[in-house]
XYZ file of C-alpha atoms in Angstrom:
623
model
C -23.247 -35.715 -22.396
C -20.907 -38.001 -20.470
C -20.933 -37.450 -16.736
C -18.896 -38.586 -13.768
C -20.346 -38.878 -10.268
C -18.154 -37.108 -7.722
C -18.530 -35.501 -4.342
C -18.078 -31.748 -4.099
C -14.637 -32.242 -2.507
C -13.579 -34.675 -5.238
C -14.806 -32.384 -8.000
C -13.084 -29.341 -6.487
C -9.708 -31.076 -6.214
C -10.012 -32.694 -9.651
C -10.826 -29.351 -11.276
C -7.981 -27.477 -9.566
C -5.486 -30.153 -10.626
C -6.627 -29.822 -14.259
C -5.801 -26.101 -14.443
C -2.533 -25.278 -16.214
C -0.827 -22.071 -17.320
C 1.577 -21.287 -20.132
C 4.556 -19.147 -19.092
C 7.221 -18.329 -21.689
C 6.071 -21.261 -23.775
C 6.216 -23.742 -20.903
C 3.053 -25.319 -19.481
C 2.916 -25.709 -15.679
C 0.318 -26.310 -12.993
C -1.584 -23.078 -12.372
C -1.912 -23.952 -8.690
C 1.683 -24.730 -7.789
C 1.173 -25.496 -4.115
C -1.346 -25.724 -1.308
C -0.914 -24.836 2.352
C -3.227 -26.545 4.789
C -4.190 -26.836 8.417
C -6.921 -29.422 8.792
C -9.821 -29.463 11.230
C -13.300 -30.884 11.353
C -14.401 -28.423 8.650
C -12.002 -29.531 5.917
C -10.235 -32.780 6.846
C -12.882 -35.485 6.320
C -13.646 -34.711 2.678
C -11.446 -32.024 1.110
C -8.287 -33.001 2.998
C -8.315 -36.505 1.531
C -8.762 -35.101 -1.958
C -5.708 -32.876 -1.569
C -3.732 -36.009 -0.764
C -5.094 -37.637 -3.920
C -3.702 -34.825 -6.121
C -0.414 -34.209 -4.293
C 1.534 -35.458 -7.317
C 0.257 -32.343 -9.114
C -0.358 -29.865 -6.303
C 1.871 -30.545 -3.284
C 0.371 -29.644 0.088
C 2.534 -28.132 2.813
C 1.449 -28.070 6.440
C 1.423 -24.664 8.089
C 1.411 -23.822 11.791
C -0.952 -20.845 11.656
C -3.683 -20.131 9.124
C -2.720 -16.483 8.650
C 0.910 -17.282 7.993
C 0.258 -20.217 5.661
C -2.099 -18.053 3.577
C 0.599 -15.366 3.632
C 3.080 -17.924 2.318
C 0.684 -18.665 -0.548
C 0.516 -14.950 -1.330
C 4.307 -14.587 -1.355
C 4.449 -17.633 -3.632
C 2.212 -15.823 -6.139
C 4.286 -12.650 -5.914
C 7.506 -14.565 -6.508
C 5.867 -15.957 -9.647
C 4.816 -12.477 -10.851
C 1.142 -13.457 -10.355
C 1.377 -16.193 -13.002
C 1.080 -19.090 -10.561
C -1.242 -19.289 -7.577
C -1.090 -20.846 -4.119
C -4.025 -22.363 -2.245
C -4.660 -22.048 1.490
C -7.318 -24.124 3.244
C -8.590 -24.024 6.806
C -11.331 -25.451 8.957
C -14.255 -23.302 10.148
C -14.369 -20.580 12.800
C -10.984 -19.323 14.057
C -9.108 -21.220 11.362
C -11.038 -19.270 8.761
C -10.933 -15.890 10.482
C -7.178 -16.242 10.947
C -6.940 -16.005 7.159
C -8.892 -12.745 6.955
C -5.711 -10.740 7.598
C -3.985 -12.605 4.781
C -6.915 -11.767 2.515
C -6.260 -8.113 3.348
C -2.616 -8.495 2.299
C -3.573 -10.070 -1.026
C -6.398 -7.629 -1.742
C -4.332 -4.514 -1.017
C -1.319 -5.737 -2.997
C -3.401 -7.023 -5.949
C -2.078 -10.571 -5.491
C -3.936 -13.824 -6.200
C -4.560 -16.527 -3.617
C -7.321 -19.132 -3.429
C -8.719 -19.352 0.102
C -10.887 -22.379 0.884
C -12.484 -22.690 4.323
C -14.912 -25.079 5.897
C -18.309 -23.663 6.782
C -21.364 -24.357 8.921
C -23.954 -26.949 7.921
C -26.428 -25.862 5.255
C -29.058 -28.151 6.800
C -28.654 -26.415 10.183
C -29.797 -29.651 11.840
C -26.766 -29.964 14.161
C -26.568 -26.229 14.925
C -24.875 -24.710 16.767
C -21.800 -26.702 15.824
C -18.321 -26.398 17.245
C -16.733 -23.026 16.348
C -19.991 -21.595 14.973
C -20.530 -18.171 16.591
C -24.101 -17.753 15.260
C -25.509 -14.463 14.061
C -28.646 -13.549 16.010
C -30.370 -11.752 13.140
C -29.338 -13.665 10.000
C -28.663 -17.407 10.284
C -27.079 -17.486 6.819
C -24.150 -15.369 8.037
C -21.054 -17.238 9.229
C -17.467 -16.320 10.002
C -16.711 -16.643 6.307
C -18.765 -13.579 5.461
C -15.874 -11.605 6.990
C -13.925 -12.298 3.795
C -16.377 -10.406 1.568
C -14.833 -6.914 1.776
C -11.307 -8.322 1.384
C -11.712 -10.635 -1.599
C -12.286 -10.028 -5.292
C -14.485 -13.102 -5.610
C -16.527 -14.813 -2.864
C -18.882 -17.779 -2.895
C -20.332 -20.341 -0.516
C -21.098 -23.708 -2.099
C -24.575 -24.757 -0.991
C -25.259 -26.985 -4.013
C -22.807 -29.266 -5.890
C -23.738 -27.784 -9.261
C -22.450 -24.369 -8.155
C -18.867 -25.520 -8.765
C -19.493 -25.566 -12.514
C -20.126 -21.838 -12.400
C -18.008 -20.590 -9.523
C -14.633 -22.236 -10.169
C -14.082 -20.713 -13.633
C -15.218 -17.344 -12.271
C -12.845 -17.516 -9.308
C -9.884 -18.488 -11.467
C -10.570 -15.865 -14.103
C -10.854 -13.206 -11.398
C -7.440 -14.155 -10.020
C -5.770 -14.295 -13.435
C -7.313 -11.174 -14.942
C -4.742 -8.391 -14.322
C -7.523 -5.886 -13.691
C -9.306 -7.873 -10.988
C -6.339 -9.846 -9.678
C -6.639 -10.538 -5.977
C -7.843 -13.152 -3.510
C -10.768 -15.485 -4.195
C -12.671 -17.250 -1.425
C -14.739 -20.433 -1.457
C -16.699 -21.590 1.585
C -17.355 -25.318 1.868
C -20.171 -26.220 4.274
C -19.367 -29.464 6.064
C -22.446 -31.335 4.863
C -22.069 -30.182 1.248
C -18.436 -31.313 0.782
C -19.504 -34.935 0.728
C -22.620 -34.557 -1.452
C -22.342 -36.301 -4.840
C -23.374 -34.948 -8.236
C -23.160 -36.046 -11.865
C -20.645 -33.580 -13.281
C -19.956 -33.291 -17.031
C -16.664 -35.019 -17.826
C -15.777 -32.046 -20.017
C -15.615 -29.884 -16.874
C -12.409 -31.685 -15.858
C -10.565 -31.567 -19.175
C -7.141 -29.993 -18.764
C -7.311 -26.247 -19.407
C -4.299 -24.098 -20.281
C -4.670 -20.509 -19.118
C -2.741 -17.407 -20.059
C -2.575 -13.965 -18.508
C -4.341 -11.401 -20.656
C -2.513 -8.355 -21.992
C -5.148 -5.672 -22.639
C -4.180 -3.282 -25.423
C -4.293 0.486 -24.892
C -6.710 2.590 -26.900
C -5.049 4.711 -29.563
C -6.899 7.844 -28.450
C -5.476 7.515 -24.920
C -1.968 7.012 -26.251
C -2.276 10.043 -28.499
C -3.278 12.177 -25.528
C -0.330 10.824 -23.562
C 1.980 11.570 -26.474
C 0.673 15.127 -26.724
C 1.541 15.730 -23.080
C 4.967 14.085 -23.220
C 6.307 15.822 -26.334
C 5.618 19.186 -24.696
C 7.300 18.181 -21.462
C 10.563 19.740 -20.404
C 10.995 17.579 -17.279
C 9.138 14.275 -17.788
C 9.440 11.500 -15.220
C 8.449 7.827 -15.110
C 7.245 6.236 -11.860
C 7.713 2.473 -12.084
C 5.369 0.386 -9.923
C 4.792 -3.255 -9.143
C 2.683 -3.647 -12.268
C 5.871 -3.442 -14.320
C 7.039 -6.629 -12.604
C 3.705 -8.404 -12.990
C 3.394 -7.615 -16.695
C 7.002 -8.795 -17.228
C 7.774 -5.361 -18.667
C 11.150 -4.590 -17.083
C 13.016 -4.888 -20.391
C 10.468 -2.674 -22.125
C 10.750 -0.108 -19.331
C 14.525 0.097 -19.681
C 14.274 0.338 -23.477
C 11.588 3.025 -23.310
C 13.547 5.117 -20.814
C 16.726 4.854 -22.874
C 15.088 5.546 -26.257
C 13.267 8.633 -24.988
C 15.840 9.662 -22.384
C 13.328 9.853 -19.510
C 14.455 9.383 -15.892
C 12.778 6.652 -13.850
C 11.969 6.479 -10.146
C 10.621 3.394 -8.373
C 7.863 2.755 -5.845
C 8.382 0.201 -3.083
C 6.535 -2.459 -5.117
C 8.450 -1.285 -8.183
C 11.903 -1.584 -6.642
C 14.281 -3.628 -8.790
C 12.309 -3.017 -11.983
C 15.480 -1.311 -13.209
C 19.100 -2.015 -12.336
C 20.748 0.505 -10.048
C 23.631 1.201 -12.410
C 21.256 2.369 -15.144
C 22.044 6.108 -15.497
C 18.319 6.865 -15.854
C 17.414 5.189 -12.547
C 17.000 8.115 -10.168
C 16.216 5.940 -7.132
C 13.189 5.171 -4.952
C 10.522 7.833 -4.572
C 8.531 9.044 -1.599
C 8.608 8.851 2.172
C 10.636 5.631 2.049
C 12.669 6.852 -0.890
C 15.587 9.058 -1.779
C 16.237 12.771 -2.089
C 17.286 12.097 -5.677
C 13.919 10.689 -6.731
C 11.979 13.244 -4.714
C 13.970 16.058 -6.303
C 13.064 14.773 -9.754
C 9.405 14.458 -8.750
C 9.380 18.034 -7.440
C 10.609 19.344 -10.789
C 8.586 17.061 -13.083
C 6.032 18.660 -15.380
C 4.665 15.383 -16.793
C 4.625 12.182 -14.735
C 4.015 8.831 -16.415
C 3.006 6.458 -13.586
C 3.160 2.840 -14.749
C 1.532 0.033 -12.776
C 1.222 1.838 -9.445
C -1.596 2.713 -7.039
C 0.296 5.883 -6.057
C 0.042 5.103 -2.361
C 0.704 7.897 0.144
C 4.220 6.631 0.854
C 4.971 6.993 -2.866
C 3.534 10.496 -3.220
C 4.461 11.823 0.200
C 0.742 12.219 0.795
C 0.723 14.123 -2.528
C 3.447 16.563 -1.511
C 6.354 15.347 -3.692
C 5.037 16.958 -6.884
C 5.897 20.644 -6.505
C 5.335 21.810 -10.089
C 1.904 23.473 -10.156
C 1.521 22.623 -13.839
C 2.382 18.933 -13.450
C 0.254 16.591 -15.580
C -0.245 12.970 -14.544
C -0.555 10.046 -16.952
C -1.543 6.787 -15.271
C -0.880 3.627 -17.265
C -2.566 0.806 -15.397
C -4.371 -2.385 -16.262
C -6.992 -1.696 -13.578
C -9.573 0.996 -14.263
C -9.889 1.671 -10.534
C -6.219 2.630 -10.303
C -5.866 4.284 -13.703
C -8.497 6.966 -13.156
C -7.339 8.085 -9.703
C -6.163 11.619 -8.963
C -7.597 13.205 -12.114
C -5.003 11.398 -14.200
C -5.085 10.857 -17.925
C -5.939 7.171 -17.767
C -4.252 4.795 -20.203
C -5.923 1.513 -19.305
C -3.791 -1.373 -20.543
C -1.155 -3.957 -19.773
C 2.098 -2.215 -18.905
C 4.210 -4.088 -21.450
C 1.750 -3.421 -24.247
C 1.274 0.185 -23.247
C 4.968 0.980 -22.991
C 5.706 -0.542 -26.391
C 2.777 1.128 -28.154
C 3.498 4.536 -26.626
C 7.153 4.256 -27.585
C 6.231 3.580 -31.201
C 3.899 6.560 -31.226
C 6.581 8.841 -29.766
C 8.934 7.716 -32.544
C 12.335 9.409 -32.082
C 11.245 12.050 -29.553
C 13.554 12.391 -26.566
C 13.656 14.429 -23.420
C 16.466 16.924 -22.903
C 19.905 15.506 -22.069
C 20.261 18.094 -19.283
C 17.232 16.673 -17.452
C 18.522 13.119 -17.722
C 21.945 14.225 -16.543
C 20.332 15.750 -13.453
C 18.854 12.343 -12.657
C 22.283 10.712 -12.776
C 23.916 13.438 -10.682
C 21.202 13.218 -8.051
C 21.252 9.406 -8.027
C 25.035 9.410 -7.564
C 24.598 11.747 -4.591
C 22.013 9.355 -3.115
C 24.359 6.394 -3.563
C 27.041 8.271 -1.630
C 24.516 8.837 1.168
C 23.661 5.123 1.130
C 27.348 4.280 1.447
C 27.622 6.525 4.532
C 24.520 4.986 6.082
C 25.708 1.446 5.511
C 29.188 2.293 6.852
C 28.506 4.383 9.992
C 31.403 6.013 11.782
C 32.461 5.010 15.261
C 30.345 6.913 17.755
C 27.306 7.246 15.464
C 25.576 4.354 17.226
C 25.330 3.160 20.794
C 28.249 0.877 21.754
C 27.864 -2.698 20.539
C 24.741 -1.938 18.496
C 24.148 -1.720 14.762
C 21.769 0.073 12.415
C 19.290 -1.366 9.937
C 21.194 0.242 7.069
C 24.443 -1.356 8.202
C 22.843 -4.806 8.173
C 21.166 -4.156 4.819
C 24.450 -3.078 3.257
C 26.128 -6.282 4.345
C 23.266 -8.455 3.083
C 23.213 -6.532 -0.204
C 26.898 -7.227 -0.752
C 26.526 -10.967 -0.143
C 23.476 -11.738 -2.274
C 23.994 -14.089 -5.205
C 22.106 -14.090 -8.533
C 18.684 -15.643 -7.987
C 18.548 -14.864 -4.255
C 15.459 -13.042 -2.962
C 15.224 -10.538 -0.113
C 11.964 -10.275 1.861
C 10.718 -7.881 4.526
C 7.550 -6.094 5.689
C 6.227 -3.581 8.229
C 8.054 -1.741 10.985
C 11.280 0.115 10.234
C 12.753 -2.364 7.781
C 10.639 -1.562 4.674
C 11.814 2.042 4.629
C 15.397 1.097 5.389
C 15.471 -1.581 2.692
C 13.760 0.601 0.073
C 16.010 3.567 0.843
C 19.303 1.695 0.827
C 19.065 -1.389 -1.368
C 21.132 -1.390 -4.550
C 19.497 -3.555 -7.223
C 22.068 -5.716 -8.958
C 19.394 -7.993 -10.441
C 15.870 -7.482 -11.690
C 13.154 -8.539 -9.245
C 13.901 -10.958 -6.400
C 12.814 -8.226 -4.022
C 9.704 -8.389 -1.829
C 8.656 -5.640 0.566
C 5.059 -6.091 1.701
C 4.091 -2.488 2.282
C 0.660 -2.258 0.739
C -1.013 -3.708 3.841
C 2.187 -3.261 5.886
C 1.402 -6.465 7.747
C 3.653 -7.369 10.643
C 4.289 -11.093 10.527
C 4.482 -11.317 6.734
C 8.252 -11.647 6.724
C 8.986 -15.229 7.785
C 5.827 -16.688 6.263
C 6.487 -14.728 3.074
C 10.027 -16.029 3.010
C 8.720 -19.583 3.226
C 6.361 -18.983 0.296
C 9.103 -17.313 -1.739
C 11.364 -20.313 -1.095
C 8.669 -22.719 -2.289
C 8.634 -20.664 -5.496
C 12.459 -20.479 -5.713
C 13.733 -23.788 -4.333
C 17.185 -23.525 -5.920
C 18.146 -20.104 -4.579
C 18.411 -18.530 -1.151
C 15.673 -16.408 0.349
C 16.907 -13.866 2.899
C 14.306 -12.610 5.362
C 14.871 -9.371 7.266
C 12.577 -9.226 10.285
C 12.327 -7.058 13.376
C 11.836 -8.436 16.857
C 8.236 -7.177 16.948
C 7.203 -8.952 13.741
C 9.130 -12.055 14.775
C 7.100 -12.321 17.962
C 3.841 -11.938 16.016
C 4.511 -14.684 13.460
C 7.560 -16.925 13.688
C 6.257 -20.495 13.495
C 7.108 -20.827 9.816
C 10.742 -21.133 10.855
C 9.593 -24.566 11.953
C 7.505 -24.937 8.768
C 10.592 -24.299 6.663
C 12.613 -26.857 8.648
C 9.784 -29.404 8.552
C 9.266 -29.071 4.797
C 12.917 -28.650 3.797
C 12.610 -25.073 2.524
C 15.774 -23.488 3.875
C 15.771 -19.729 4.498
C 18.238 -17.264 5.941
C 16.473 -15.164 8.590
C 18.151 -12.035 9.939
C 16.433 -10.864 13.142
C 17.039 -7.186 13.869
C 16.333 -6.804 17.583
C 15.779 -3.222 18.704
C 13.823 -3.999 21.833
C 10.299 -3.205 20.724
C 8.398 -1.260 18.075
C 11.154 1.294 17.588
C 9.930 2.930 14.385
C 6.550 3.699 15.953
C 8.359 5.007 19.025
C 10.194 7.360 16.647
C 6.901 8.526 15.143
C 5.495 8.909 18.646
C 8.413 11.146 19.645
C 8.516 13.099 16.380
C 4.882 14.121 16.840
C 5.494 15.509 20.302
C 4.355 12.490 22.286
C 6.179 10.740 25.108
C 7.595 7.253 24.595
C 4.952 4.812 25.802
C 4.090 1.156 25.106
C 6.378 0.775 22.077
C 9.904 0.086 23.268
C 9.948 -2.737 25.819
C 11.556 -0.462 28.391
C 8.563 1.900 28.105
C 5.886 -0.770 28.559
C 3.932 -1.367 31.738
C 5.884 -4.123 33.532
C 7.296 -5.090 36.918
C 10.271 -3.178 38.269
C 13.649 -4.786 37.913
C 15.523 -6.385 35.043
C 13.862 -6.091 31.635
C 12.913 -9.499 30.232
C 14.248 -10.033 26.713
C 13.712 -12.857 24.248
C 16.665 -14.995 23.216
C 15.765 -15.204 19.549
C 18.687 -17.474 18.668
C 17.610 -20.075 21.224
C 13.973 -19.687 20.183
C 14.817 -20.358 16.538
C 17.018 -23.275 17.550
C 14.086 -24.747 19.479
C 12.162 -24.778 16.187
C 14.876 -26.836 14.518
C 16.817 -24.038 12.839
C 20.490 -23.320 13.121
C 21.153 -19.969 14.763
C 23.650 -17.572 16.245
C 23.594 -14.230 18.047
C 26.225 -11.737 16.893
C 28.263 -9.861 19.467
C 29.476 -7.406 16.837
C 28.385 -6.492 13.306
C 31.959 -7.303 12.283
C 30.961 -10.957 12.615
C 28.171 -10.645 10.043
C 29.999 -11.658 6.858
C 31.292 -14.907 8.344
C 27.927 -15.674 9.924
C 26.159 -15.048 6.625
C 28.570 -17.377 4.860
C 27.801 -20.082 7.411
C 24.116 -19.470 6.746
C 24.706 -19.803 3.018
C 26.432 -23.149 3.504
C 23.888 -24.503 5.994
C 21.559 -27.370 5.109
C 18.502 -25.837 6.769
C 17.031 -22.538 7.891
C 19.640 -20.390 9.581
C 18.819 -17.489 11.902
C 21.224 -14.617 12.592
C 20.328 -12.221 15.416
C 21.695 -8.667 15.408
C 21.088 -6.043 18.109
C 19.912 -2.750 16.593
C 20.237 0.712 18.127
C 16.633 1.942 18.577
C 17.220 5.612 19.328
C 20.386 7.153 17.844
C 19.715 9.460 14.861
C 22.171 7.454 12.735
C 19.954 4.397 13.179
C 17.320 5.854 10.883
C 17.626 6.608 7.190
C 15.744 9.735 6.194
C 14.908 11.720 3.113
C 13.320 15.076 2.437
C 9.697 14.025 2.131
C 6.571 14.970 4.055
C 3.939 12.453 5.127
C 0.528 13.207 6.550
C -0.350 11.699 9.903
C -3.380 12.401 12.063
C -2.396 15.109 14.528
C -4.542 16.943 17.096
C -6.011 20.346 16.252
C -5.869 21.244 19.949
C -2.612 20.651 21.829
C -2.074 20.645 25.591
C 1.663 21.367 25.872
C 4.366 23.342 24.049
C 6.281 20.258 22.900
C 3.297 18.818 21.079
C 2.282 22.213 19.736
C 5.738 22.768 18.224
C 5.745 19.310 16.671
C 2.284 19.786 15.164
C 3.222 23.213 13.834
C 6.386 21.881 12.222
C 4.445 19.022 10.660
C 1.775 21.350 9.326
C 4.418 23.412 7.535
C 4.815 20.538 5.101
C 1.172 20.725 4.119
C 1.870 23.788 1.998
C 3.149 21.431 -0.724
C 0.223 19.020 -0.566
C -1.768 18.995 -3.795
C -5.540 19.245 -3.604
C -5.796 17.740 -7.064
C -3.576 16.959 -10.023
């Protein structure tokens, strides 16, 4: 066997650069980018090796480890999980900063390769800089914090481990069932240790994403339920995007005349003008979709975890005899909620089930209801996005108004990105999908700070089209430094900052549950008397090298957006949002369970709790 003597860092970089993937017949680098912040734990050995492979895997410098790992996650999502980003940090706080990003990737079933420096295996120099030390187990380091939030975890304590662990990590990230973050810890003394690796280990490898076939027996059971259904409904989730099954979904729905509703992750799996698209479902959805869910007697859920915001904490399904079919590539998700599990790739499953159903169709009356209800929802969206004078506080706008204007100005290929706070609901409730995909709401982990970093990652994945980031003032203040990253690296974004003076959506929840406004809106925070200090977001973005402007009126938005479109670098538009007027918030008829006190101390809270508990009557104990 021919061998080549390499250090661990050299072998790691060489192996990663040799991994390719075939997408639609075209072979590309599997790892399309790396994001790095170097420190003593990863600069001396691994950092140099990243430079040596930058012709294959370009490395972009982040400003914060959490946000750069988030950018890598958004990169993978923009590539429908077929290409993967790398994020590397030093030890200690650099590593733990990425734990939150691991949570985003794990919850959303998205791949990212996290590589952090680690403490010395020899322990001779202990305690080293940024090593917290565990009093009871010296083998534990900061990197053990990644274990519950990754699908694959390893610490390299011997050079030969790479031969086993790298294929395992990559297969975990590419397998649709186990897809999620992988973590590799690199102790500082091990990175530079040399080993005689087999040359064959570094031969270029072309990967493909597996498409597990459904079992015929499962499909036959699903068919038996569907052909008896009078009001069948399809719930389309993010898995439809990741399996590249949007065409098959549309064909299946049309052939069998079954209405479709979308989860947040499944938004834009079907065009809005499709007469079978009944709109978004759940708490952040539409009355049209929730009406269809309430009446459905058989629900075919495709590629979705059926999160509480999708199911209204399991209150949207009002038919006592409803049967659930869950088509999912992951066993863990397929068997939830007493569903009939059809474990398979979405594209394969949809096609096979359609063939088995032959020419069976649902009733035209049921499909017509979907169109009527969806048309009613679209009229509501138009009213929300065009509020009447007096609906909002003078000089202020609503989220929906901003979203409507962005929606109208998007061009083919452009991507919209948001996460956390009030914007995910507003975007999901009001967006009209004129193109498939190009839509990213991070609402699995609902991580504030995803927006700008995610926009940067999406732009790396889509360099020839605009990425429009919608971000609230609260999320902006948590993570904004990738405005500078995007300017530094030449990845232009359009960032729309919706400033409502605090955490307004949580203030709304606080008030709706009988509590007094406290510590959410800036005006309700503990602070000195006198004028309320506010951030000038336009000047702040300008200080990071972006172009920016603050709108005096929403009437200026179209012209400002056009200037942003024509700009040569990241452009930030700041809009003041009304935080309190009822017209500010889009709503739908859907209950959601929140933790409320069994014992109340005042009438206001008691009334709110009682009203909330009324919705529990529709909550299913099982399906």
